[in-house]
Coordinates of C-alpha atoms in Angstrom, one line a residue:
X10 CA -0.3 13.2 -42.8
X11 CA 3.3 15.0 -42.0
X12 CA 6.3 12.9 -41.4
X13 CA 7.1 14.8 -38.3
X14 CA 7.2 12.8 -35.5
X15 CA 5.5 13.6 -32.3
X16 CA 7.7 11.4 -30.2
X17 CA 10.8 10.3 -29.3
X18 CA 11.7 7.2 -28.5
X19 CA 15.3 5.5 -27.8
X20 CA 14.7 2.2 -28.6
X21 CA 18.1 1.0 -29.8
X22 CA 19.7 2.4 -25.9
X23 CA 21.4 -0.4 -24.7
X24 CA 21.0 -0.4 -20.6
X25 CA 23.6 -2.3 -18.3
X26 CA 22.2 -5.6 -16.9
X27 CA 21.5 -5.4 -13.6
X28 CA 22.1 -9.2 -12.0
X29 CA 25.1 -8.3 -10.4
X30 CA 24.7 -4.4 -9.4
X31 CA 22.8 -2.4 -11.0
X32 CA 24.1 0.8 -10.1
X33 CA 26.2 0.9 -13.4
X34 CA 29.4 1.8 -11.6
X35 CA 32.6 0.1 -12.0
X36 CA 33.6 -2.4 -9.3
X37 CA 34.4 -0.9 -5.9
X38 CA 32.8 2.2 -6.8
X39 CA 29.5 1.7 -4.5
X40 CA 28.5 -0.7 -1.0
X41 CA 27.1 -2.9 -3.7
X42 CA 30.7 -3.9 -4.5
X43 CA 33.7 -5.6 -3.0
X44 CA 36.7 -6.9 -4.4
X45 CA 38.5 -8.0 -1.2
X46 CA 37.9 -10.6 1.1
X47 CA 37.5 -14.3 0.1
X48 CA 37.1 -12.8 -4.2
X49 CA 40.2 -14.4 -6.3
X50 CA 42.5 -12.2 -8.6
X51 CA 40.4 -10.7 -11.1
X52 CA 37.1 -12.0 -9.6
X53 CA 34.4 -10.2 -7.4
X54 CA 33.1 -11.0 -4.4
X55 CA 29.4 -10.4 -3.9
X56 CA 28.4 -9.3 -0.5
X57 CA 26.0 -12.4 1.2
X58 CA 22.6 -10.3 2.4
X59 CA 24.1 -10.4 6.2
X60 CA 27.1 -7.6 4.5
X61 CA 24.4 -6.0 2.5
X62 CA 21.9 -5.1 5.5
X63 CA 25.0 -3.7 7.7
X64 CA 27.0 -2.3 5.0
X65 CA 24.6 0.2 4.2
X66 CA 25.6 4.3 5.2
X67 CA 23.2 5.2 8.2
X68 CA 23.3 7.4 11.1
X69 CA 24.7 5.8 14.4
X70 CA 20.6 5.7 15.5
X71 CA 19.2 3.9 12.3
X72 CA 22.6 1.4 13.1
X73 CA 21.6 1.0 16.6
X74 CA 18.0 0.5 16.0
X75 CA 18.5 -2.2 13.3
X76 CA 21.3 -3.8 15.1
X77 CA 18.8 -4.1 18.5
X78 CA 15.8 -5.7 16.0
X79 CA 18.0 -7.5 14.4
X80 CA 19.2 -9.4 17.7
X81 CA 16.0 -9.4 19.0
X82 CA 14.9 -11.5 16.0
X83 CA 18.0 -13.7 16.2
X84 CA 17.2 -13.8 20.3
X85 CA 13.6 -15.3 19.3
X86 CA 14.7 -17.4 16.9
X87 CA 17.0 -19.4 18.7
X88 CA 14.9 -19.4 22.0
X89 CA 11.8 -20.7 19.8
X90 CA 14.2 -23.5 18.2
X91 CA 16.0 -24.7 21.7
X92 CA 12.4 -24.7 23.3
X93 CA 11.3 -28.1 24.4
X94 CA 7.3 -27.0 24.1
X95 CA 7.5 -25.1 21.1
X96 CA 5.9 -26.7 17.7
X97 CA 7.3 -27.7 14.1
X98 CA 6.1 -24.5 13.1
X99 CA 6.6 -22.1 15.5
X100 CA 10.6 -23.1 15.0
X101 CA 9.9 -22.6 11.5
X102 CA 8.6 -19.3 11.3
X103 CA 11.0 -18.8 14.0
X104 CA 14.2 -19.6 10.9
X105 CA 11.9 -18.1 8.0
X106 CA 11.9 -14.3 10.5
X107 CA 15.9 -15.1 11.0
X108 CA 16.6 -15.5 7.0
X109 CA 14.2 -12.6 6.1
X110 CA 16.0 -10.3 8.7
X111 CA 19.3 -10.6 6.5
X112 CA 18.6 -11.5 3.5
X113 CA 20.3 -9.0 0.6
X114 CA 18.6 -6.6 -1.6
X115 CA 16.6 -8.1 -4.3
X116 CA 18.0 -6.2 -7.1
X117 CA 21.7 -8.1 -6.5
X118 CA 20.4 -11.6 -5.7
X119 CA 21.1 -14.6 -8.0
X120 CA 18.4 -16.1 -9.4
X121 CA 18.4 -19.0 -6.4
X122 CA 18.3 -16.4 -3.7
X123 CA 15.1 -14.8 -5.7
X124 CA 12.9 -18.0 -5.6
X125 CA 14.3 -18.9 -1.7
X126 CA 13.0 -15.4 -0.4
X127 CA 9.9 -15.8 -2.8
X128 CA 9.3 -19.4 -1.0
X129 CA 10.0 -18.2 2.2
X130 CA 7.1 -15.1 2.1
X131 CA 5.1 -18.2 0.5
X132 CA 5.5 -20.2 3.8
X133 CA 5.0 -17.6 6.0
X134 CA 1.9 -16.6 5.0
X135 CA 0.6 -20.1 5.0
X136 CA 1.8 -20.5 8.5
X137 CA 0.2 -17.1 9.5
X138 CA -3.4 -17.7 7.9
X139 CA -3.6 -21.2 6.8
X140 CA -3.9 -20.0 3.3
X141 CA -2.1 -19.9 0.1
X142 CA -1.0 -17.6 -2.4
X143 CA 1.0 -17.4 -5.7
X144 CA 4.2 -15.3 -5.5
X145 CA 6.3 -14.7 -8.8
X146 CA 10.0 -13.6 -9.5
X147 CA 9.7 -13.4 -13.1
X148 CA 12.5 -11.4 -14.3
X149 CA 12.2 -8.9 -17.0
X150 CA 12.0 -10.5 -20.5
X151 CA 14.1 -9.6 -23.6
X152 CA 13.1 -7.8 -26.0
X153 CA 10.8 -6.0 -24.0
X154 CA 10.0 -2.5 -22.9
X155 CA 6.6 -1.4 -21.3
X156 CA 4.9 1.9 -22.5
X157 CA 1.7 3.4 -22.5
X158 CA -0.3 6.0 -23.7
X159 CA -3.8 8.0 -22.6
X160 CA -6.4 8.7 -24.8
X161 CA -8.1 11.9 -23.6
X162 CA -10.6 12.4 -25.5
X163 CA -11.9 9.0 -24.1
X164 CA -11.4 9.2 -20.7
X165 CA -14.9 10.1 -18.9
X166 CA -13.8 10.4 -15.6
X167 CA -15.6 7.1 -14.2
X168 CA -12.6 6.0 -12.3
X169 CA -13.4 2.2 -13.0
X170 CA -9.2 2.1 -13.3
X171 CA -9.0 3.3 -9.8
X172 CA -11.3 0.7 -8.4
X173 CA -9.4 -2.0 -10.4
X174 CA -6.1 -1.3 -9.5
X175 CA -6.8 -0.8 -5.8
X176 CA -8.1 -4.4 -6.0
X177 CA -5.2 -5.9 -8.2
X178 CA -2.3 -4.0 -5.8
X179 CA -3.7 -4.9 -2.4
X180 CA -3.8 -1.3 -1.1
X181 CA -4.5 -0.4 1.9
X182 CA -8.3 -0.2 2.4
X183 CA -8.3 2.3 5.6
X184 CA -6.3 5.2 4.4
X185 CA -7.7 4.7 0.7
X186 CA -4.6 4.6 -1.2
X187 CA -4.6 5.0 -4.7
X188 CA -1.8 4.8 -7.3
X189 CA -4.1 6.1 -10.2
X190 CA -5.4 10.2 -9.8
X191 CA -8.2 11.1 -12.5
X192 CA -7.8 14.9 -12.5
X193 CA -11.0 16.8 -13.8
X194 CA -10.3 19.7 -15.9
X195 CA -12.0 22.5 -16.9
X196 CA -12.4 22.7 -20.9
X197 CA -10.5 26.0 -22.0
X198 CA -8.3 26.0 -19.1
X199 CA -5.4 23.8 -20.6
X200 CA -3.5 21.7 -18.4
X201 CA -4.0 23.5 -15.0
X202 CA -3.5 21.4 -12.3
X203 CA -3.6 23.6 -9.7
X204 CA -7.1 23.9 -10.9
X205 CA -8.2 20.6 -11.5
X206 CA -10.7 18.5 -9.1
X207 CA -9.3 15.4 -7.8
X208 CA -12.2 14.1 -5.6
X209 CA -15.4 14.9 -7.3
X210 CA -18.5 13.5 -6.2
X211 CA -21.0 13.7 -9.2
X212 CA -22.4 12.2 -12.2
X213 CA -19.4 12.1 -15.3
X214 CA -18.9 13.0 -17.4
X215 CA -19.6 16.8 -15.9
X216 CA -20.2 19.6 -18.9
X217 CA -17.7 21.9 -19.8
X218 CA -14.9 19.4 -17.9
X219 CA -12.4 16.4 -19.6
X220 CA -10.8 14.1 -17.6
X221 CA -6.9 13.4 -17.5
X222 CA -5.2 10.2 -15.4
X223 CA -1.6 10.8 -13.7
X224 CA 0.3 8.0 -11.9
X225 CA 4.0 6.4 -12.1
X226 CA 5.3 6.9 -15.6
X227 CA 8.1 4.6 -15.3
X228 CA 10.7 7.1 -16.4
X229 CA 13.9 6.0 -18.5
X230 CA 15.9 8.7 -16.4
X231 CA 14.1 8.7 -12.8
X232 CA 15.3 10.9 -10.7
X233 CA 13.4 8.8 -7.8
X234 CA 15.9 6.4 -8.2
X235 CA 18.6 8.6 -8.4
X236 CA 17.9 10.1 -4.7
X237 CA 17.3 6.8 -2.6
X238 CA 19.8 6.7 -0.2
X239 CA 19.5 2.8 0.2
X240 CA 19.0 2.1 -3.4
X241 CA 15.8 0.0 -2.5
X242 CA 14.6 1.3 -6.4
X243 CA 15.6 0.9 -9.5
X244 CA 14.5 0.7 -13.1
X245 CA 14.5 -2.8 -14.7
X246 CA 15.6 -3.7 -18.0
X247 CA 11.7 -3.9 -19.2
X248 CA 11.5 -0.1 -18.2
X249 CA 9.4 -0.9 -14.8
X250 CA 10.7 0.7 -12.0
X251 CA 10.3 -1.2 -9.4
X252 CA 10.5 -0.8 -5.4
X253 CA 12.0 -3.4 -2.7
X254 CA 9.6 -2.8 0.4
X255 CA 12.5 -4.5 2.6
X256 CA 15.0 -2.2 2.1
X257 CA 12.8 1.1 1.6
X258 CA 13.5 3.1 4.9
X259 CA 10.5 5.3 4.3
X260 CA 12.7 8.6 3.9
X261 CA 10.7 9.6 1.7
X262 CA 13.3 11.0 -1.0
X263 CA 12.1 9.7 -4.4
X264 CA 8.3 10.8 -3.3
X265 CA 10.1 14.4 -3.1
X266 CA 12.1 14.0 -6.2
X267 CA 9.4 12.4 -8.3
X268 CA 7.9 15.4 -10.6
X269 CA 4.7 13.3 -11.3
X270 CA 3.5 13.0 -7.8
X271 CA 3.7 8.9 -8.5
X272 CA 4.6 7.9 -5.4
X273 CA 3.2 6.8 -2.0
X274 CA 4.0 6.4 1.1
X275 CA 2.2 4.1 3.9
X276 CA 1.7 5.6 7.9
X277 CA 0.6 2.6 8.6
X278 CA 0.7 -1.7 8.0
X279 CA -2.2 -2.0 5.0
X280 CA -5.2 -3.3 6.2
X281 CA -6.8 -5.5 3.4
X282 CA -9.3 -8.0 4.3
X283 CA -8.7 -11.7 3.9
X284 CA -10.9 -12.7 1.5
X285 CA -9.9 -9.5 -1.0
X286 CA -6.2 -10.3 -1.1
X287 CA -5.1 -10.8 -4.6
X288 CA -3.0 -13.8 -3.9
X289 CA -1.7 -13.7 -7.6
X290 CA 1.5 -11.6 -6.3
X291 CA 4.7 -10.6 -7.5
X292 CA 7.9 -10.1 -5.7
X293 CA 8.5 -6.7 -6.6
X294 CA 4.6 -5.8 -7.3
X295 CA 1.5 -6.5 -5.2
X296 CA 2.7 -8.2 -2.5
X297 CA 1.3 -7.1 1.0
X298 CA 3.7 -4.5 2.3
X299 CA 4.9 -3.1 6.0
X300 CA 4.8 -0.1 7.5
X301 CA 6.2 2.8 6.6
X302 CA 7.6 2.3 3.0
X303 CA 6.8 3.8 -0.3
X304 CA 4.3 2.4 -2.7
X305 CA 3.3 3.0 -6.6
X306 CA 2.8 1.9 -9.8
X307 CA 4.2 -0.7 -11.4
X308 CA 2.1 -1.2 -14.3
X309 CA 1.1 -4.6 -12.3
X310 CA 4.3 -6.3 -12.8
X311 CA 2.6 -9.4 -11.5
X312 CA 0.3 -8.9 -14.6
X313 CA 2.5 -7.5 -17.3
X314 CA 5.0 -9.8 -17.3
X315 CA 2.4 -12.9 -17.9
X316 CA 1.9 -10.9 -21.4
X317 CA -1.5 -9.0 -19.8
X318 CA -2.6 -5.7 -19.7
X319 CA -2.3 -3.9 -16.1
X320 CA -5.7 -4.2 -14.2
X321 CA -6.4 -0.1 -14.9
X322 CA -6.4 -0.8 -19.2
X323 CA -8.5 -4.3 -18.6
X324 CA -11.1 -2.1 -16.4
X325 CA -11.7 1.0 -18.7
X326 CA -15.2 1.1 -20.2
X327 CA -13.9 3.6 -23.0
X328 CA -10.6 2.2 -24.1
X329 CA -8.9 5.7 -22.8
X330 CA -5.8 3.6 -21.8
X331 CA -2.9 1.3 -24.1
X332 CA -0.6 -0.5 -23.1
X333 CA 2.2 -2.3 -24.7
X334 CA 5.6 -3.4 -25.9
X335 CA 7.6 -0.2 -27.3
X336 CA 10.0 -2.6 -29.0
X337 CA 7.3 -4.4 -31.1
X338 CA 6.7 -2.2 -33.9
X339 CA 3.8 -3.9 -34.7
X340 CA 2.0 -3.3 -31.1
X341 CA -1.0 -0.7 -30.8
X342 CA 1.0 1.4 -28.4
X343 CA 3.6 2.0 -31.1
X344 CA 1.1 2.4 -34.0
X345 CA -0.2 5.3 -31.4
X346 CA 3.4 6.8 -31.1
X347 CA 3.7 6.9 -34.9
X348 CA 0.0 8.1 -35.9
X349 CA -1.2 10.2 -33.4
X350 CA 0.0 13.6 -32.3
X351 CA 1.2 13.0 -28.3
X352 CA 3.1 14.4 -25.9
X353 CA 4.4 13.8 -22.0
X354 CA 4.0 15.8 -19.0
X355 CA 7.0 18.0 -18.2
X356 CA 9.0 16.5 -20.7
X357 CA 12.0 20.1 -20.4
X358 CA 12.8 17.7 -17.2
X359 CA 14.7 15.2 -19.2
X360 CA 13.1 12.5 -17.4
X361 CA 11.3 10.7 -20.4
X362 CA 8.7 9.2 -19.4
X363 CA 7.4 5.9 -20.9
X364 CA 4.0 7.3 -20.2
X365 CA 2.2 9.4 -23.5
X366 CA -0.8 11.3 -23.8
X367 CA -2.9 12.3 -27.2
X368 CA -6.5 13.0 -28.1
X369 CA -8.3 11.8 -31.3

C-alpha cells in the first residue's frame, strides 16, 4: 500500500477553552465580556444570565417583545407566589418559569449554574407530567475528539439509522423530522445530488443505485457558528457542535450558511407522545425543544459522551457507519483514516469536516 495519506487530520490544534467565553476574543471584545462594573483591577466580571438575556444586539421589536414576556412571566410569578389559594407547586413552577426566563447562555455558565438549570428542566417536567427523566451536563472530556466515517459500499439504503435516531433525539413526530438523509444514487452518475432520491418507497437495495447518508458533520471550522447572531452555537472542545434551544431565535442563519444541509428548523412545539420520550437526555442534545428553533445532529451527545456509539451506528444492520475518538490512534475510526482511501464532501470549503466517506 502507498504511504500517501488520504486524509488530513489536525490533531495536535490546540482550541481555546470555552468556560468563560468561548468566542476566542480578547476581553471586552464581544457582549460576552465586561470588564467594568463590580470586576476588580485586572479581574473580569462575568455577566449574571439577567445581563446576558438583555445585553444581546436586537431590533427595538425583538427588545420589546422579550421585555413584554419577560414581565409577563415575572407578573405570574409573583401573583402565583402572593396568592393565598395557590399550591406548593404551582408557586414552584411559578420560581422555576422566573429562573429559566433569565438564566445566561449555557456555553458561559460555571459548572453550578449547568447542574441548577439541568435540575430546574428536571423539576419542571415532573411537575408538568408526574414523570421523571434523566438530564445530563456532561462536559466534553479530554483527550477527546468525535469523528466518523461512512462505509459506502455497505450502506443498503434501509434507513434503520433514521428510525433510530428519530427515536433517541425526540423529534417531532408530526412534521417527521429527521437529522439523518439516505440519498439514493444512481451507479455511474457520481455524486449527483441534484439527482439523487431522498424519499423512496421500494424494496433496497434497488439495482443499478448505492446509497450515501448526509447529516451534521460537526465541522472544525463551521461556518453555522460563525453567522448566529446570538451565538446560541458553538463547537465544543470534543468537536460536537452543539446548539442552545434557549437562546436560538430561529433566524435561521446557520441553516443558510451550513453547506451540508445539516440543520433544522421546527414551525412548530415537537409533538412526541408520552410514553416514546427518551427520558435519557442531555442538556445540549435530546432534550424536548420549543417552537421555533433549529435542530440537528449532535452525534447523540447524550450517548457519546457515556463512551457509546450514537443511536444511527448501534442501529445499522451492515456496519456502513464508525464512529470514534480521532485522538486514539488505536480506535477503528483512525485505523479507517490511515488504511482506507476517503474523502469529505466539499472539502475546497475549508470547513473540515469531522465526518469521512470511503468504500471497500
Amino acid at each position: 500500500m502507498s504511504d500517501k495519506k488520504w486524509f488530513s487530520l489536525n490533531i495536535g490544534k490546540k482550541h481555546k477553552a470555552s468556560s468563560k467565553c468561548g468566542c476566542g476574543n480578547a476581553s471586552g471584545s464581544c457582549n460576552s465580556h465586561d470588564s467594568g462594573g463590580n470586576a476588580g483591577i485586572g479581574e473580569e466580571r462575568v455577566k449574571d444570565g439577567f445581563e446576558q438575556v438583555f445585553d444581546v444586539k436586537m431590533d427595538r421589536r425583538s427588545a420589546f417583545r422579550k421585555l413584554t414576556a419577560s414581565l409577563m412571566i415575572g407578573a405570574g410569578a409573583v401573583s402565583t407566589s402572593c396568592s393565598m389559594v395557590a399550591g406548593d407547586e404551582a408557586k414552584e413552577k411559578a420560581q422555576i418559569d422566573w429562573e429559566e426566563q433569565f438564566k445566561g447562555n449555557y456555553k458561559l455558565m460555571t459548572d453550578d449554574e449547568k447542574k441548577a438549570t439541568v435540575d430546574r428542566l428536571v423539576r419542571s417536567y415532573q411537575l408538568r407530567t408526574g414523570k421523571n427523566i434523566k438530564m445530563s451536563s456532561k462536559d466534553a472530556q479530554e483527550g477527546v475528539l468525535f469523528g466518523y466515517a461512512f462505509n459506502i459500499s455497505k450502506c443498503q439504503g434501509y434507513m434503520d439509522c433514521v428510525t433510530a435516531c428519530v427515536k433517541e433525539n425526540n423529534q417531532d413526530r408530526n412534521s417527521q423530522m429527521e437529522y439523518i438523509r439516505i440519498h439514493e444514487m444512481k451507479d455511474g452518475k457520481g455524486l449527483d445530488f441534484g439527482e439523487a432520491d431522498d424519499n423512496y418507497y421500494h424494496e433496497v437495495p434497488a439495482e443499478g443505485h448505492f446509497y450515501l447518508g448526509t447529516q451534521c458533520f460537526h465541522c472544525d471550522n463551521p461556518p453555522c457558528v460563525d453567522v448566529c447572531p446570538v451565538q446560541a452555537t458553538w463547537r465544543e472542545d470534543d468537536g460536537l457542535v452543539v446548539v442552545d434551544y434557549d437562546w436560538c431565535v430561529g433566524c435561521r442563519y446557520c441553516m443558510a450558511a451550513c453547506p451540508y444541509d445539516g440543520r433544522r428548523f421546527n414551525w412548530s412545539t415537537p409533538e412526541v407522545p408520552e410514553e416514546e420520550i427518551n427520558k435519557n437526555q442531555h442538556y445540549l442534545g435530546n432534550r424536548l425543544r420549543k417552537k421555533g428553533v433549529m435542530e440537528k445532529c449532535t452525534f447523540c451527545v447524550q450517548r457519546s459522551r457515556s463512551g457509546q456509539n450514537p443511536a444511527c451506528v448501534e442501529a445499522c444492520p451492515t456496519g456502513a457507519r464508525i464512529f470514534g475518538n480521532l485522538l486514539d490512534p488505536n480506535s477503528t475510526i483512525r485505523w479507517v483514516l490511515e488504511n482506507k482511501k476517503v474523502f469529505r464532501l466539499k472539502e475546497d470549503l475549508g470547513t473540515e469536516p469531522k465526518f469521512w466517506y470511503f468504500m471497500d
